[in-house]
GROMACS .gro file of C-alpha atoms in nm:
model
  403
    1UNK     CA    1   9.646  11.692  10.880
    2UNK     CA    2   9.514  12.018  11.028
    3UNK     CA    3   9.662  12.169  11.339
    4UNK     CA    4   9.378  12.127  11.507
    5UNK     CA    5   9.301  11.761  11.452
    6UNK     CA    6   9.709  11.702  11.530
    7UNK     CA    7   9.619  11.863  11.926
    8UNK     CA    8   9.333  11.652  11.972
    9UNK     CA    9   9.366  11.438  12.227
   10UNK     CA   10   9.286  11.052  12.100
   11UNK     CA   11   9.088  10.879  12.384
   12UNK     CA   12   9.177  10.548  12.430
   13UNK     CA   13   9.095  10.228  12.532
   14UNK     CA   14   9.308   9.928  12.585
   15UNK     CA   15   9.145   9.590  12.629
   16UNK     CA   16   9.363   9.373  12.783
   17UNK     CA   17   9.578   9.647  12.994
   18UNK     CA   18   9.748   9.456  13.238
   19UNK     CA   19   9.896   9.267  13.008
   20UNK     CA   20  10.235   9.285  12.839
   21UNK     CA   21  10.092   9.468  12.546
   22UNK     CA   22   9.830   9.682  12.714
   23UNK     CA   23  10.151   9.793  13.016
   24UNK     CA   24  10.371   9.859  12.696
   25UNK     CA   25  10.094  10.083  12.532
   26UNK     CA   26  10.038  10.296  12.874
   27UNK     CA   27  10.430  10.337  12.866
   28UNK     CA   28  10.426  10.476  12.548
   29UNK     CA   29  10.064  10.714  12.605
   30UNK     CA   30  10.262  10.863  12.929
   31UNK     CA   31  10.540  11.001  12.732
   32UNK     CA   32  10.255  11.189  12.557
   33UNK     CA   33  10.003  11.320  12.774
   34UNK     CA   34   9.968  11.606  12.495
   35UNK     CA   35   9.816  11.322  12.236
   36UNK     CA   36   9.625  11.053  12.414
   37UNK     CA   37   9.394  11.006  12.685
   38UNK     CA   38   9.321  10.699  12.842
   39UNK     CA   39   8.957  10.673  12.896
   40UNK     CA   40   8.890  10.322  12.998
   41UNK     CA   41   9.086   9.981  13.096
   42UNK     CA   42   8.992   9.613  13.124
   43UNK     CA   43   9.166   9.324  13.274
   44UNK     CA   44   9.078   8.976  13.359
   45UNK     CA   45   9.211   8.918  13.723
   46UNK     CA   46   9.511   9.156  13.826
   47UNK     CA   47   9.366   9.372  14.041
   48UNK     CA   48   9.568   9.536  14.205
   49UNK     CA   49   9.794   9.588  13.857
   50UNK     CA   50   9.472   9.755  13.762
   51UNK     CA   51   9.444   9.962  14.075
   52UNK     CA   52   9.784  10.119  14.016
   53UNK     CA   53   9.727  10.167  13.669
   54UNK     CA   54   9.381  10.353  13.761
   55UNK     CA   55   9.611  10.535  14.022
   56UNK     CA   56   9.817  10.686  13.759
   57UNK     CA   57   9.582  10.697  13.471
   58UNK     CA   58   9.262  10.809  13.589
   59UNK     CA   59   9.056  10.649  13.327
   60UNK     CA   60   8.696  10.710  13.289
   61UNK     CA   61   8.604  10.310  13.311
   62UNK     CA   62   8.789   9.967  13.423
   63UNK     CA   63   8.655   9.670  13.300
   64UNK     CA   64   8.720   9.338  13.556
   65UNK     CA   65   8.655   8.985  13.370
   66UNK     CA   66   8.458   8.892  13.655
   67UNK     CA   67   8.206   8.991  13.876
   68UNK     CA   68   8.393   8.914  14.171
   69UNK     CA   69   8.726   9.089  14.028
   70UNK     CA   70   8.490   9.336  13.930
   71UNK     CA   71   8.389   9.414  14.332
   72UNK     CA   72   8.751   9.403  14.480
   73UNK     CA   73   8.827   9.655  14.223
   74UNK     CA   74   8.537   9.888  14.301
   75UNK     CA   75   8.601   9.865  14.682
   76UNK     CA   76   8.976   9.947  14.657
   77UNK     CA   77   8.890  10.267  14.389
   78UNK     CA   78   8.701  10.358  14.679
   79UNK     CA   79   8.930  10.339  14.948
   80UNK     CA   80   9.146  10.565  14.744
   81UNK     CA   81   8.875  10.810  14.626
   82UNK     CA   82   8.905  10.759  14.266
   83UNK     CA   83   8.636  10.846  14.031
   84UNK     CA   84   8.703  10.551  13.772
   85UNK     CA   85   8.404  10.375  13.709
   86UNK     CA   86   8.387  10.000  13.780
   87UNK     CA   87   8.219   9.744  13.572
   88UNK     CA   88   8.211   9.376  13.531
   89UNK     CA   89   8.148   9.104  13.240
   90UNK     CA   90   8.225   9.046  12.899
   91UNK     CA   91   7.942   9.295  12.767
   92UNK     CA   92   8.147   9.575  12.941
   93UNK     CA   93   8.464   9.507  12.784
   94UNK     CA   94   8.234   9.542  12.432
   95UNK     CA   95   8.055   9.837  12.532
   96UNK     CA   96   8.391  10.059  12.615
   97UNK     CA   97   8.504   9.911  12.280
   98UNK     CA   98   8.246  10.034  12.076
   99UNK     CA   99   8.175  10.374  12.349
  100UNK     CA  100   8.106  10.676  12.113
  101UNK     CA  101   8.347  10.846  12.322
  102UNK     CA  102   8.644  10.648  12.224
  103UNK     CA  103   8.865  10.695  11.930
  104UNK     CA  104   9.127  10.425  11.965
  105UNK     CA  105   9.104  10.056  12.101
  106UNK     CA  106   9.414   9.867  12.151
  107UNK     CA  107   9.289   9.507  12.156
  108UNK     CA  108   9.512   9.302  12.361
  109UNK     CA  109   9.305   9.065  12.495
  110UNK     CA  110   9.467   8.707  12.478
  111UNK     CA  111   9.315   8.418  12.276
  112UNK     CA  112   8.950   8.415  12.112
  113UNK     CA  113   8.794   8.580  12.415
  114UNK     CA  114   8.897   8.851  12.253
  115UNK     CA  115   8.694   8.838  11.936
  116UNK     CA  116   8.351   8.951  12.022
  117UNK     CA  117   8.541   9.250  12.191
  118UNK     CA  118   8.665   9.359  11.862
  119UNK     CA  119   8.397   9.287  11.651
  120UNK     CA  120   8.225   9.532  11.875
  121UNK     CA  121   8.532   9.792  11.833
  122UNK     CA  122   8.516   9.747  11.442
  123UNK     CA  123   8.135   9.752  11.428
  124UNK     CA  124   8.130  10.129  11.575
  125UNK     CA  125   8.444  10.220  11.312
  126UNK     CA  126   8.722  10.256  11.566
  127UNK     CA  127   9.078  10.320  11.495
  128UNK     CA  128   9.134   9.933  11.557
  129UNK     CA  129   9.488   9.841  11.733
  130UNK     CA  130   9.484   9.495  11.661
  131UNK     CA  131   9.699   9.290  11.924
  132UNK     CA  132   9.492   8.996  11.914
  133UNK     CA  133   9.575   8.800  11.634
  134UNK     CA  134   9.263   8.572  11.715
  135UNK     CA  135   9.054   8.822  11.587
  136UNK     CA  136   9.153   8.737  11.241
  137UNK     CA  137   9.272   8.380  11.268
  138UNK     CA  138   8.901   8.277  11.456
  139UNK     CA  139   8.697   8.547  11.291
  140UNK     CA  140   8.844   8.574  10.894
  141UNK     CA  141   8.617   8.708  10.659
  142UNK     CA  142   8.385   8.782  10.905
  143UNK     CA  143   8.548   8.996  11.119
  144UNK     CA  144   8.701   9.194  10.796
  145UNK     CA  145   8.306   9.215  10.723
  146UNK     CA  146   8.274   9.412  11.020
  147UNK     CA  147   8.615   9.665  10.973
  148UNK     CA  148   8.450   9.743  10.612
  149UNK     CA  149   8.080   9.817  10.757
  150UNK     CA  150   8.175  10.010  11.014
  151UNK     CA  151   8.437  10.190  10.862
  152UNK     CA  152   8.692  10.121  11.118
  153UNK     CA  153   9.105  10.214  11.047
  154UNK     CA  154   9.267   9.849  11.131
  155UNK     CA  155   9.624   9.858  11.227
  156UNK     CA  156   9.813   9.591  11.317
  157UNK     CA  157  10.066   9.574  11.619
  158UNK     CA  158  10.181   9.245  11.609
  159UNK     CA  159  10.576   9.310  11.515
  160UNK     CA  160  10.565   9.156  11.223
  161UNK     CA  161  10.251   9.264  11.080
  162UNK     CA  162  10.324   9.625  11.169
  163UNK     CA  163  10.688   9.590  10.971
  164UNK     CA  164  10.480   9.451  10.685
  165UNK     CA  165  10.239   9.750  10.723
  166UNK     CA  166  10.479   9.984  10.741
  167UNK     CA  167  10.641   9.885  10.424
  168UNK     CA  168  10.392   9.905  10.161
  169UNK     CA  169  10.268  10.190  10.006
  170UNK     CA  170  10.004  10.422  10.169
  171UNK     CA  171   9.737  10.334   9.910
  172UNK     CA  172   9.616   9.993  10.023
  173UNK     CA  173   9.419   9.987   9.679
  174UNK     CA  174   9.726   9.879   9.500
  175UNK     CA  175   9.903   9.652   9.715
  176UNK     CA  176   9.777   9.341   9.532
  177UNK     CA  177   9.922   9.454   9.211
  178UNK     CA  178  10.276   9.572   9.342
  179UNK     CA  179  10.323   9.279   9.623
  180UNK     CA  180  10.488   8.949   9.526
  181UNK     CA  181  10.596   8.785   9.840
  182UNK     CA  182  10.539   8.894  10.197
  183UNK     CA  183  10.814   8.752  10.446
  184UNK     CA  184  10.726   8.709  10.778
  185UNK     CA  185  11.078   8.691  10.994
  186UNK     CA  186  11.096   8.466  11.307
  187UNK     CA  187  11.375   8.415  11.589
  188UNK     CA  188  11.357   8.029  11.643
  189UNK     CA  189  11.267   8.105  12.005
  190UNK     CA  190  11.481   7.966  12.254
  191UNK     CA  191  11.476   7.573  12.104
  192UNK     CA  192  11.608   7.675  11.725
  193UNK     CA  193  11.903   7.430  11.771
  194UNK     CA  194  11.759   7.174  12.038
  195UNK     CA  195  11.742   6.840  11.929
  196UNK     CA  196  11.387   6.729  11.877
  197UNK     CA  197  11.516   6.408  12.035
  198UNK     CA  198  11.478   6.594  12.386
  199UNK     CA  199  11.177   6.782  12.363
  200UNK     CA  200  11.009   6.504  12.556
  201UNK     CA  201  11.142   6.684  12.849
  202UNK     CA  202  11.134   7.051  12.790
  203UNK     CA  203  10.988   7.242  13.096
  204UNK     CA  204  10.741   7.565  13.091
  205UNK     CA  205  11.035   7.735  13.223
  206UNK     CA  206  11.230   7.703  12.933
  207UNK     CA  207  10.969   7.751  12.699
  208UNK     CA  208  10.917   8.072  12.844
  209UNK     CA  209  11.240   8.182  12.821
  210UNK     CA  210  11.252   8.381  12.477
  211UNK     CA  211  11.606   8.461  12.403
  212UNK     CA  212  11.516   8.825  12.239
  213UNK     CA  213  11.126   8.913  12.361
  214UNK     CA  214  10.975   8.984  12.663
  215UNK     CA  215  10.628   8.846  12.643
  216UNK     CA  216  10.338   8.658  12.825
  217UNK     CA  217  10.329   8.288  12.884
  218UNK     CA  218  10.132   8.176  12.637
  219UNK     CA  219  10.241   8.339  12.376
  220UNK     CA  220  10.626   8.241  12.466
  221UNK     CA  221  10.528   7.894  12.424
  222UNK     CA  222  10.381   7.968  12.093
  223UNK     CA  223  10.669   8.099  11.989
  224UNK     CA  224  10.867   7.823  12.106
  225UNK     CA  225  10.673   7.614  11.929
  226UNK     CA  226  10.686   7.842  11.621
  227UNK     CA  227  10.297   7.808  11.659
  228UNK     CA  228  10.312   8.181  11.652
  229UNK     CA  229  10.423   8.196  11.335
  230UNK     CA  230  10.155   7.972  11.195
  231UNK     CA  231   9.914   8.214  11.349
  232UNK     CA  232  10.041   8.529  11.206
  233UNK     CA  233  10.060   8.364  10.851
  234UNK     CA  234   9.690   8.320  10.852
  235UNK     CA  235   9.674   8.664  11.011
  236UNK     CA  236   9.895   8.798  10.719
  237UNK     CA  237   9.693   8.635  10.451
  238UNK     CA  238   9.342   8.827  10.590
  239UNK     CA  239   9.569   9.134  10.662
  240UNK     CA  240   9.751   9.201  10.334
  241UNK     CA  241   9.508   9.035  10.087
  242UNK     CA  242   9.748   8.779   9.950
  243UNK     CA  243   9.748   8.418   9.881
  244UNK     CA  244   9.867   8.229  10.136
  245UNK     CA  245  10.118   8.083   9.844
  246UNK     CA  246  10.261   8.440   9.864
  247UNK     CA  247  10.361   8.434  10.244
  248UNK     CA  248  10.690   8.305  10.329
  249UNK     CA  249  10.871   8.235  10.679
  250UNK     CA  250  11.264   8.276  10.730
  251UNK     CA  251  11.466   8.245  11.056
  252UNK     CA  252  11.620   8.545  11.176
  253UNK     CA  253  11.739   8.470  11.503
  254UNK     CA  254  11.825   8.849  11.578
  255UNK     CA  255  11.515   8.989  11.582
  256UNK     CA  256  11.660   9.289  11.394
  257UNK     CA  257  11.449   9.255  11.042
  258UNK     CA  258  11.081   9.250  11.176
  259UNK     CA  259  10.911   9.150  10.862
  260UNK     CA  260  11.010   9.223  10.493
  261UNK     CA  261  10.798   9.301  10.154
  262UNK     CA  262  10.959   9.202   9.805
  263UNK     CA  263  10.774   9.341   9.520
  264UNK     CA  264  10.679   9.236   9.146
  265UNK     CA  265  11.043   9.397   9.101
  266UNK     CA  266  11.204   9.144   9.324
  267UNK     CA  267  11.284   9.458   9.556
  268UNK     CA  268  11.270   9.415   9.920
  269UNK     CA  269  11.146   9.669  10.156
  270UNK     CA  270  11.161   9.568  10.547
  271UNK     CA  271  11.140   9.728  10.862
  272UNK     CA  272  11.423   9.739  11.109
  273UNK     CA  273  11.426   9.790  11.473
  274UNK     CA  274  11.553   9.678  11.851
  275UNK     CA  275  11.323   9.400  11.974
  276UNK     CA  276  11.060   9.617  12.208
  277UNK     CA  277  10.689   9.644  12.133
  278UNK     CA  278  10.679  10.016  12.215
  279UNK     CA  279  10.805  10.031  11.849
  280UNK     CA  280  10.486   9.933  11.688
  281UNK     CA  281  10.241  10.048  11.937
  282UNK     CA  282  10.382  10.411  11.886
  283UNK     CA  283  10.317  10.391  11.549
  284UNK     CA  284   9.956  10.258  11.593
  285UNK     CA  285   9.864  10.516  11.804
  286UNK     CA  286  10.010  10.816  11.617
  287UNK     CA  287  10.002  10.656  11.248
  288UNK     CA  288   9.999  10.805  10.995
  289UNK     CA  289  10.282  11.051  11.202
  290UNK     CA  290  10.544  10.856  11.381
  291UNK     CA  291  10.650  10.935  11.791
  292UNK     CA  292  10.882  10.913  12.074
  293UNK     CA  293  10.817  10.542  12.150
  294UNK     CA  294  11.083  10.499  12.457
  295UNK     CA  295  11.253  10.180  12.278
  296UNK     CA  296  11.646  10.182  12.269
  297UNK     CA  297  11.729  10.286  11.950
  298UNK     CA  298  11.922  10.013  11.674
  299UNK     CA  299  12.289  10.069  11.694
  300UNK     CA  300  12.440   9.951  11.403
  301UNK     CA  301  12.826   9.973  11.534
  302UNK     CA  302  12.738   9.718  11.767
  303UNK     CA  303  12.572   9.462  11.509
  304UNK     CA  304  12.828   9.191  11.448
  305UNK     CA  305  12.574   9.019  11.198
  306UNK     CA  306  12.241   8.968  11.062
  307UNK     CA  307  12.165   8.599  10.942
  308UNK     CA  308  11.877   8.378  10.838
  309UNK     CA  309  11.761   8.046  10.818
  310UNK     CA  310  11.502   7.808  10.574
  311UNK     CA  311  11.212   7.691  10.756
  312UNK     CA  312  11.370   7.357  10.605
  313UNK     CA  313  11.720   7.378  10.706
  314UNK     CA  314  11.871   7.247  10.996
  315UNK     CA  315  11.593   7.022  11.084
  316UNK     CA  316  11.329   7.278  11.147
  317UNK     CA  317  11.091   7.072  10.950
  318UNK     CA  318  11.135   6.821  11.262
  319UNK     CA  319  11.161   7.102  11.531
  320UNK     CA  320  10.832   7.284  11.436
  321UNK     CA  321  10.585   7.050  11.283
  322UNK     CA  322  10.321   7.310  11.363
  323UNK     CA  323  10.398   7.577  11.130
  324UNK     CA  324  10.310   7.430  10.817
  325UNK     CA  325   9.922   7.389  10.926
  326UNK     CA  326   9.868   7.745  10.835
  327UNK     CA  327   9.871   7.659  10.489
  328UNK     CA  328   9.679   7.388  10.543
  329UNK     CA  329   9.399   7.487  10.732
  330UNK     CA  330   9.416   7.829  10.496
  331UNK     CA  331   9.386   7.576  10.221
  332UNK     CA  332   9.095   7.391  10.364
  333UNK     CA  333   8.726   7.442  10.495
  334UNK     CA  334   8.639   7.773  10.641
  335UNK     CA  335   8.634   7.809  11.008
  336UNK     CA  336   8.929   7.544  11.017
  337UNK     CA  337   9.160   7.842  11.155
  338UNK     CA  338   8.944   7.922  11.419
  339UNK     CA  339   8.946   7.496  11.491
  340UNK     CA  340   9.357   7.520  11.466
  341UNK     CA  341   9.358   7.831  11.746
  342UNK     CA  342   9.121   7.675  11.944
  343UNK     CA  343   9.321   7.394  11.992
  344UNK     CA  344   9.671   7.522  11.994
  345UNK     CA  345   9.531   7.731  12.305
  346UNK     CA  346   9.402   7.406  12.482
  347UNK     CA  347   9.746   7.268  12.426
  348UNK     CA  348   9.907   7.546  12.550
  349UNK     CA  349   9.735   7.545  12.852
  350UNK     CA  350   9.766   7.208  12.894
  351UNK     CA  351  10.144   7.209  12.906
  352UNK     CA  352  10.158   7.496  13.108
  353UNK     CA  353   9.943   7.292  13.330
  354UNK     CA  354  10.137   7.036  13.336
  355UNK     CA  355   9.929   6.780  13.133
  356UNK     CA  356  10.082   6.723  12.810
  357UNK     CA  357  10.449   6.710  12.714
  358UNK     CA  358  10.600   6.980  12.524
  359UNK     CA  359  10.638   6.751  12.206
  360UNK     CA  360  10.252   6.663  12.259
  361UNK     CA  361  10.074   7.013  12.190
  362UNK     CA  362  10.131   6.948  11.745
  363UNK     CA  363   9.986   6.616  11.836
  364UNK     CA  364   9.668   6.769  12.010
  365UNK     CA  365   9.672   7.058  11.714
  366UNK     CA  366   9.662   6.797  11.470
  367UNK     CA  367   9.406   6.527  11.587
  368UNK     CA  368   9.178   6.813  11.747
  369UNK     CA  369   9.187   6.900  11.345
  370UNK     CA  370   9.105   6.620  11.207
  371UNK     CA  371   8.834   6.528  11.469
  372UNK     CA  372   8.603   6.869  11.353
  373UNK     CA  373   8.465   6.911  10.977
  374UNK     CA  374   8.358   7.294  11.039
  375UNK     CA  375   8.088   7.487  10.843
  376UNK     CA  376   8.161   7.812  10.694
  377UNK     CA  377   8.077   8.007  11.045
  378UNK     CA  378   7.778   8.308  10.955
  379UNK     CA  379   7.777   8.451  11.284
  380UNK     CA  380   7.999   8.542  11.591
  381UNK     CA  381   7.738   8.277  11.742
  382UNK     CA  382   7.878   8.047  11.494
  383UNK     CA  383   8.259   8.114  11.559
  384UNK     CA  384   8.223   8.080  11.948
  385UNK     CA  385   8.028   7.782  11.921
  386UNK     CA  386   8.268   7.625  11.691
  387UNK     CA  387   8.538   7.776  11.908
  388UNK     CA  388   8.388   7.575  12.217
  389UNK     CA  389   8.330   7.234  11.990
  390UNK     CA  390   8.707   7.257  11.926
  391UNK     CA  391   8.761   7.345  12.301
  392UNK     CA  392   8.590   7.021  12.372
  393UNK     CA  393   8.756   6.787  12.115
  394UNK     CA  394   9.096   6.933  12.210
  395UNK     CA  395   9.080   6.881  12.562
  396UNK     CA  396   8.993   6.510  12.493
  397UNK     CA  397   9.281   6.456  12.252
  398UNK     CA  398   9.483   6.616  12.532
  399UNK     CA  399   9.368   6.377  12.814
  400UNK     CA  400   9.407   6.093  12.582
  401UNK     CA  401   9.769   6.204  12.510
  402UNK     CA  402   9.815   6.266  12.851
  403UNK     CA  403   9.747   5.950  13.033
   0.00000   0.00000   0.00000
């Protein structure tokens, strides 16, 4: 890397910025006003989050979900004689994706509304900070059609992914030769010794309530459910290349070991760190150098232990029924990954809404499967509309179990 190219200030967008993702990323970009720029935001409904983050920033666009979001925006840029740029819609959030003036798109939009978003990013070969694990799960081969076309740098900032990423070699070329197992670490979440006896009456609260992350609410009960897991196995296998036979899951309840690579060798290489998503956002923004991310630093005096856990042990098997339908819908018809997300989604919401049971959302994953035989999707036409058929056969497995 030249001098020259190191000063350059990377313009950035982050779709999704209001979020916990997209406010971790603009912690990290203030500490280095000497690398990145932030030239546009989008956000689905926090306004005034987004006014204070156009306050400080001073980006060139923001992006409301809505048209109406998109006004009270506008009018309150006004009143404090900003410059930013408002726009409205889903089109927006693809056209500052794919704007020729942006180098970097962190895309943290939640869920499959995020897909089309960075298809668009991938399409016009952006370095591709890839949040949304949807992207992959919904769009597969597809959507790694698009990174390879349009010559975009994909780098994953899920935790785990990243620690995967960040332990294999440089050359991605030979990663299917040299890798034998990739090992995906997960905490339990905050029910890894509950009986499954009582989930019955398990609140949103205390789904929420991660012992080790700080995230959104969706994705807390996902993790609860060790649905998230599920997810970023199927994300793994498009990631890495690998068989889904070669991705493994072990509980490591202190969120120390982020992920792990063992090797034809039986070596293991894994990536360490304190629990805070600054860690692999820094990277993804500065990779291939590494920077100041403002997480606490791992002190190893004050480590009394490290320990892990089968995925069959202790009655996990029991507790988290949903994690082993990533090798099954990996195993079966394409476009069953995008009917799994689509449904685990619905199920979420559902709980959070107060509609379902906790110990209901596997139930609504697994009929909502075995209620759609998808074709092998061609399109981003064909992955939404499959996305809404599952939508629709979810959210009558939900009322059903519900009632």
């Amino acid at each position: 890397m030249t001098e020259k190219s190191a000063l350059k200030k990377q313009r950035v967008a982050i779709l999704g910025s209001t979020g916990s993702i997209g406010v971790s990323t603009l912690d990290v970009i203030a500490l280095h006003p000497d690398r990145f720029e932030v030239f546009a935001l989008s956000a689905s409904t926090q306004v005034d989050k987004m006014l204070a983050q156009c306050v400080q920033f001073k980006p060139r666009f923001a992006v409301m979900a809505s048209v109406e979001h998109g006004r009270a925006l506008a009018q309150k840029c006004r009143e404090n004689s900003l410059s930013t740029q408002v726009l409205s819609g889903p089109k927006a959030i693809e056209e500052i994706a794919a704007h020729d003036q942006v180098d970097t798109v962190m895309a943290a939009i939640v869920g499959a509304a995020g897909l089309a978003s960075c298809l668009a990013a991938a399409r016009a070969g952006k370095r591709l900070l890839l949040a949304n694990k949807e992207a992959l799960v919904v769009g597969g081969d597809y959507f790694l059609q698009a990174v390879q076309q349009g010559g975009a740098k994909l780098l994953p900032i899920d935790s785990e992914h990243s620690a995967v990423f960040q332990s294999l070699p440089d050359d991605a070329d030979t990663w299917a030769a040299q890798i034998h197992k990739i090992i995906l670490t997960a905490s339990g979440g905050p029910f890894r010794r509950h009986d499954p006896a009582g989930f019955a009456a398990i609140t949103p609260e205390q789904a929420c309530a991660h012992p080790n992350w700080v995230m959104g609410r969706k994705i807390s009960v996902d993790s609860a459910t060790m649905m998230n897991k599920a997810l970023e196995v199927i994300e793994a296998r498009y990631l890495f290349g690998v068989l889904p036979a070669q991705i493994d899951v072990v509980i490591h309840p202190q969120s120390v070991i982020h992920s792990m690579v063992q090797y034809r060798d039986h070596s293991v290489i894994a990536q360490l760190g304190t629990p805070d998503m600054k860690v692999p956002i820094a990277y993804g923004l500065s990779w291939p150098d590494r920077v100041t991310s403002g997480a606490t630093a791992l002190d190893f005096s004050r480590m009394a232990d490290m320990t892990f856990e089968s995925i069959h042990a202790h009655g996990h098997d029991a507790r988290f029924p949903g994690l082993r339908l990533a090798w099954s819908v990996l195993d079966a018809a394409p476009g069953s990954t995008a009917v799994l997300n689509a449904a685990n989604e619905v199920a979420v919401a559902a709980f959070l809404d107060g509609r379902i049971r906790f110990d209901q959302i596997h139930g609504v994953n697994l009929d909502t499967l075995g209620a759609i035989s998808p074709a092998p999707p061609g399109s981003l036409e064909d992955l939404l509309a499959l996305d809404a058929q599952s939508r629709r056969a979810a959210e009558n497995v939900a009322q059903r179990l519900g009632r």
